């Protein structure tokens, strides 16, 4: 069972799109942070500040990165990168459990 | 910003009701555990093994405990107890962010 040890978790959730996308922030001793989140089926668009690595823990979604013309499909075990200061679109097909790492 | 420090968090989410209720497990150094979760609007029924204290961080829901005849309304900042080995019904009116503490 994959776990993050010796971390700090912010109690309150981050919520977007009327709660269809939610996450909680995990702070690591080295100053880095990740969010662990859930996306219900639906279509969403997000913007980044820092670059992100999105790891899909379960579910299925299609992703279109800014400036690209091809939607890519990701399922549990997959990961994709999103550049800093960009936008990306998501079509969540099956409830997605994810871990987002911020490269700051 | 309320945080849990020096904890272990299980990476993968717990999901119920097609992802409309999800949570993540937080393990404390003293052996206790809590879950931090989200409930989308809807009606749900849950059973307990251990007794629980449900703290509502945000949102609004109505709760009917097993053996009771009155639904109680809870909103952000409220908490309620659920006995061990019992069932309880929930009507979530506004997306609920919660922290559940297990008394084991």
Tab-separated table of C-alpha atoms in Angstrom:
chain	number	residue	atom	x	y	z
A	1	UNK	CA	0.000	0.000	0.000
A	2	UNK	CA	1.715	3.124	-1.242
A	3	UNK	CA	1.999	5.785	1.432
A	4	UNK	CA	3.621	9.162	2.039
A	5	UNK	CA	5.315	9.142	5.443
A	6	UNK	CA	6.327	12.014	7.735
A	7	UNK	CA	4.261	14.507	5.799
A	8	UNK	CA	1.899	17.341	6.660
A	9	UNK	CA	-1.589	17.335	5.213
A	10	UNK	CA	-3.785	20.392	4.991
A	11	UNK	CA	-7.077	19.390	6.553
A	12	UNK	CA	-9.441	21.341	4.328
A	13	UNK	CA	-9.949	20.241	0.737
A	14	UNK	CA	-9.441	22.304	-2.396
A	15	UNK	CA	-12.651	22.180	-4.447
A	16	UNK	CA	-13.303	23.090	-8.080
A	17	UNK	CA	-16.237	22.706	-10.446
A	18	UNK	CA	-18.844	22.430	-7.681
A	19	UNK	CA	-16.837	19.716	-5.943
A	20	UNK	CA	-16.559	17.470	-8.997
A	21	UNK	CA	-12.807	17.999	-8.731
A	22	UNK	CA	-11.336	18.058	-5.222
A	23	UNK	CA	-7.898	17.597	-3.765
A	24	UNK	CA	-5.918	17.843	-0.566
A	25	UNK	CA	-2.472	19.326	-0.236
A	26	UNK	CA	0.422	17.256	1.123
A	27	UNK	CA	3.559	19.096	2.261
A	28	UNK	CA	6.912	17.304	2.349
A	29	UNK	CA	9.882	17.941	4.636
A	30	UNK	CA	12.007	18.977	1.646
A	31	UNK	CA	9.633	21.854	0.914
A	32	UNK	CA	7.920	20.223	-2.046
A	33	UNK	CA	4.183	19.683	-2.254
A	34	UNK	CA	1.749	17.372	-3.958
A	35	UNK	CA	-2.010	17.228	-4.130
A	36	UNK	CA	-4.027	14.032	-3.933
A	37	UNK	CA	-7.306	14.455	-5.740
A	38	UNK	CA	-10.435	13.025	-7.264
A	39	UNK	CA	-12.073	14.043	-10.527
A	40	UNK	CA	-15.619	12.898	-11.226
A	41	UNK	CA	-16.628	12.264	-14.850
A	42	UNK	CA	-16.938	15.530	-16.756
A	43	UNK	CA	-14.995	18.063	-18.797
A	44	UNK	CA	-12.640	20.507	-17.129
A	45	UNK	CA	-9.991	23.057	-17.969
A	46	UNK	CA	-7.152	23.983	-15.645
A	47	UNK	CA	-4.266	26.382	-15.674
A	48	UNK	CA	-0.852	25.806	-14.124
A	49	UNK	CA	1.529	28.116	-12.334
A	50	UNK	CA	4.321	25.654	-11.599
A	51	UNK	CA	4.977	22.727	-13.917
A	52	UNK	CA	3.122	19.604	-12.816
A	53	UNK	CA	3.430	15.861	-13.087
A	54	UNK	CA	0.005	14.220	-12.942
A	55	UNK	CA	0.048	10.576	-11.891
A	56	UNK	CA	-3.211	8.728	-12.460
A	57	UNK	CA	-3.807	6.254	-9.632
A	58	UNK	CA	-7.117	4.942	-10.952
A	59	UNK	CA	-9.737	5.855	-13.540
A	60	UNK	CA	-9.596	7.019	-17.132
A	61	UNK	CA	-9.312	10.431	-18.716
A	62	UNK	CA	-8.394	12.191	-21.935
A	63	UNK	CA	-6.015	15.143	-21.821
A	64	UNK	CA	-5.314	17.945	-24.281
A	65	UNK	CA	-2.284	20.052	-23.466
A	66	UNK	CA	-2.115	23.694	-24.521
A	67	UNK	CA	-0.730	24.043	-28.034
A	68	UNK	CA	-1.292	20.389	-28.897
A	69	UNK	CA	-3.969	19.014	-31.181
A	70	UNK	CA	-4.164	15.422	-29.956
A	71	UNK	CA	-6.095	14.166	-26.945
A	72	UNK	CA	-4.170	11.497	-25.054
A	73	UNK	CA	-5.824	8.805	-22.968
A	74	UNK	CA	-4.480	8.009	-19.501
A	75	UNK	CA	-5.508	5.309	-17.060
A	76	UNK	CA	-4.331	4.012	-13.679
A	77	UNK	CA	-0.542	3.799	-13.566
A	78	UNK	CA	-0.010	6.449	-16.251
A	79	UNK	CA	1.467	9.905	-15.773
A	80	UNK	CA	1.770	13.033	-17.852
A	81	UNK	CA	3.558	16.357	-17.537
A	82	UNK	CA	2.020	19.797	-17.795
A	83	UNK	CA	4.319	22.786	-18.429
A	84	UNK	CA	4.356	25.824	-16.136
A	85	UNK	CA	2.025	28.716	-16.966
A	86	UNK	CA	-0.075	26.725	-19.390
A	87	UNK	CA	-3.605	25.415	-19.700
A	88	UNK	CA	-4.877	21.895	-20.224
A	89	UNK	CA	-8.254	20.322	-20.869
A	90	UNK	CA	-9.519	17.086	-19.373
A	91	UNK	CA	-12.350	14.752	-20.245
A	92	UNK	CA	-12.746	12.382	-17.316
A	93	UNK	CA	-14.415	9.157	-18.455
A	94	UNK	CA	-14.085	7.071	-15.274
A	95	UNK	CA	-13.663	8.606	-11.808
A	96	UNK	CA	-9.998	9.565	-11.611
A	97	UNK	CA	-7.859	9.291	-8.496
A	98	UNK	CA	-4.655	11.275	-8.982
A	99	UNK	CA	-1.466	12.536	-7.411
A	100	UNK	CA	-0.185	15.858	-8.726
A	101	UNK	CA	3.449	16.823	-8.054
A	102	UNK	CA	4.452	20.455	-8.407
A	103	UNK	CA	7.903	21.254	-9.701
A	104	UNK	CA	8.717	24.508	-7.961
B	1	UNK	CA	-4.639	26.813	8.033
B	2	UNK	CA	-5.394	23.652	9.979
B	3	UNK	CA	-2.934	20.864	9.252
B	4	UNK	CA	-2.009	17.386	10.468
B	5	UNK	CA	1.765	17.181	10.894
B	6	UNK	CA	4.106	14.174	10.952
B	7	UNK	CA	1.471	11.853	9.581
B	8	UNK	CA	1.373	9.095	6.996
B	9	UNK	CA	-1.138	9.380	4.195
B	10	UNK	CA	-2.272	6.461	2.083
B	11	UNK	CA	-1.858	7.583	-1.504
B	12	UNK	CA	-4.842	5.840	-3.063
B	13	UNK	CA	-8.329	7.115	-2.286
B	14	UNK	CA	-11.222	5.163	-0.817
B	15	UNK	CA	-14.205	5.538	-3.151
B	16	UNK	CA	-17.883	4.788	-2.582
B	17	UNK	CA	-21.078	5.400	-4.545
B	18	UNK	CA	-19.327	5.723	-7.913
B	19	UNK	CA	-16.886	8.264	-6.503
B	20	UNK	CA	-19.538	10.591	-5.140
B	21	UNK	CA	-18.072	9.861	-1.712
B	22	UNK	CA	-14.283	9.597	-1.504
B	23	UNK	CA	-11.741	9.825	1.253
B	24	UNK	CA	-8.084	9.358	2.044
B	25	UNK	CA	-6.687	7.681	5.105
B	26	UNK	CA	-4.351	9.541	7.457
B	27	UNK	CA	-2.339	7.479	9.969
B	28	UNK	CA	-1.045	9.087	13.147
B	29	UNK	CA	2.072	8.207	15.135
B	30	UNK	CA	-0.076	7.168	18.113
B	31	UNK	CA	-1.716	4.449	16.024
B	32	UNK	CA	-4.986	6.286	15.458
B	33	UNK	CA	-6.402	7.030	12.046
B	34	UNK	CA	-8.693	9.527	10.410
B	35	UNK	CA	-10.108	9.884	6.935
B	36	UNK	CA	-10.418	13.185	5.090
B	37	UNK	CA	-13.243	12.999	2.602
B	38	UNK	CA	-15.641	14.639	0.217
B	39	UNK	CA	-19.311	13.830	-0.275
B	40	UNK	CA	-21.099	15.194	-3.330
B	41	UNK	CA	-24.800	16.015	-3.056
B	42	UNK	CA	-26.866	12.836	-2.829
B	43	UNK	CA	-28.278	10.281	-0.409
B	44	UNK	CA	-26.061	7.655	1.160
B	45	UNK	CA	-26.103	5.010	3.839
B	46	UNK	CA	-23.014	3.849	5.708
B	47	UNK	CA	-22.213	1.295	8.352
B	48	UNK	CA	-19.592	1.623	11.059
B	49	UNK	CA	-17.237	-0.876	12.615
B	50	UNK	CA	-15.469	1.428	15.078
B	51	UNK	CA	-17.281	4.399	16.583
B	52	UNK	CA	-16.703	7.570	14.589
B	53	UNK	CA	-16.657	11.300	15.101
B	54	UNK	CA	-17.583	13.106	11.900
B	55	UNK	CA	-16.385	16.707	11.723
B	56	UNK	CA	-17.907	18.743	8.928
B	57	UNK	CA	-15.315	21.139	7.495
B	58	UNK	CA	-17.591	22.674	4.861
B	59	UNK	CA	-20.945	21.993	3.232
B	60	UNK	CA	-24.341	20.965	4.530
B	61	UNK	CA	-25.917	17.601	5.197
B	62	UNK	CA	-28.724	15.909	7.087
B	63	UNK	CA	-27.996	12.837	9.163
B	64	UNK	CA	-30.224	10.101	10.546
B	65	UNK	CA	-28.550	7.802	13.045
B	66	UNK	CA	-29.679	4.214	13.419
B	67	UNK	CA	-32.551	3.906	15.897
B	68	UNK	CA	-33.366	7.617	15.785
B	69	UNK	CA	-36.337	9.233	14.076
B	70	UNK	CA	-35.053	12.771	13.618
B	71	UNK	CA	-32.777	14.007	10.850
B	72	UNK	CA	-30.231	16.502	12.137
B	73	UNK	CA	-28.675	19.200	9.973
B	74	UNK	CA	-24.914	19.787	10.104
B	75	UNK	CA	-22.820	22.441	8.416
B	76	UNK	CA	-19.179	23.548	8.441
B	77	UNK	CA	-17.791	23.550	11.980
B	78	UNK	CA	-20.286	20.988	13.275
B	79	UNK	CA	-19.533	17.453	14.368
B	80	UNK	CA	-21.549	14.378	15.257
B	81	UNK	CA	-20.838	10.959	16.706
B	82	UNK	CA	-21.771	7.614	15.213
B	83	UNK	CA	-21.766	4.536	17.488
B	84	UNK	CA	-19.755	1.418	16.636
B	85	UNK	CA	-21.474	-1.316	14.607
B	86	UNK	CA	-24.342	0.873	13.536
B	87	UNK	CA	-25.742	2.383	10.365
B	88	UNK	CA	-26.458	5.973	9.465
B	89	UNK	CA	-28.110	7.751	6.559
B	90	UNK	CA	-26.948	10.993	4.981
B	91	UNK	CA	-28.589	13.500	2.687
B	92	UNK	CA	-25.845	15.770	1.435
B	93	UNK	CA	-27.296	19.123	0.357
B	94	UNK	CA	-24.091	21.074	-0.313
B	95	UNK	CA	-20.770	19.383	-1.142
B	96	UNK	CA	-19.413	18.231	2.213
B	97	UNK	CA	-15.748	18.279	3.190
B	98	UNK	CA	-15.251	16.154	6.290
B	99	UNK	CA	-12.774	14.669	8.720
B	100	UNK	CA	-13.755	11.329	10.245
B	101	UNK	CA	-11.968	10.152	13.400
B	102	UNK	CA	-12.162	6.480	14.323
B	103	UNK	CA	-12.268	5.552	17.985
B	104	UNK	CA	-10.516	2.193	18.052
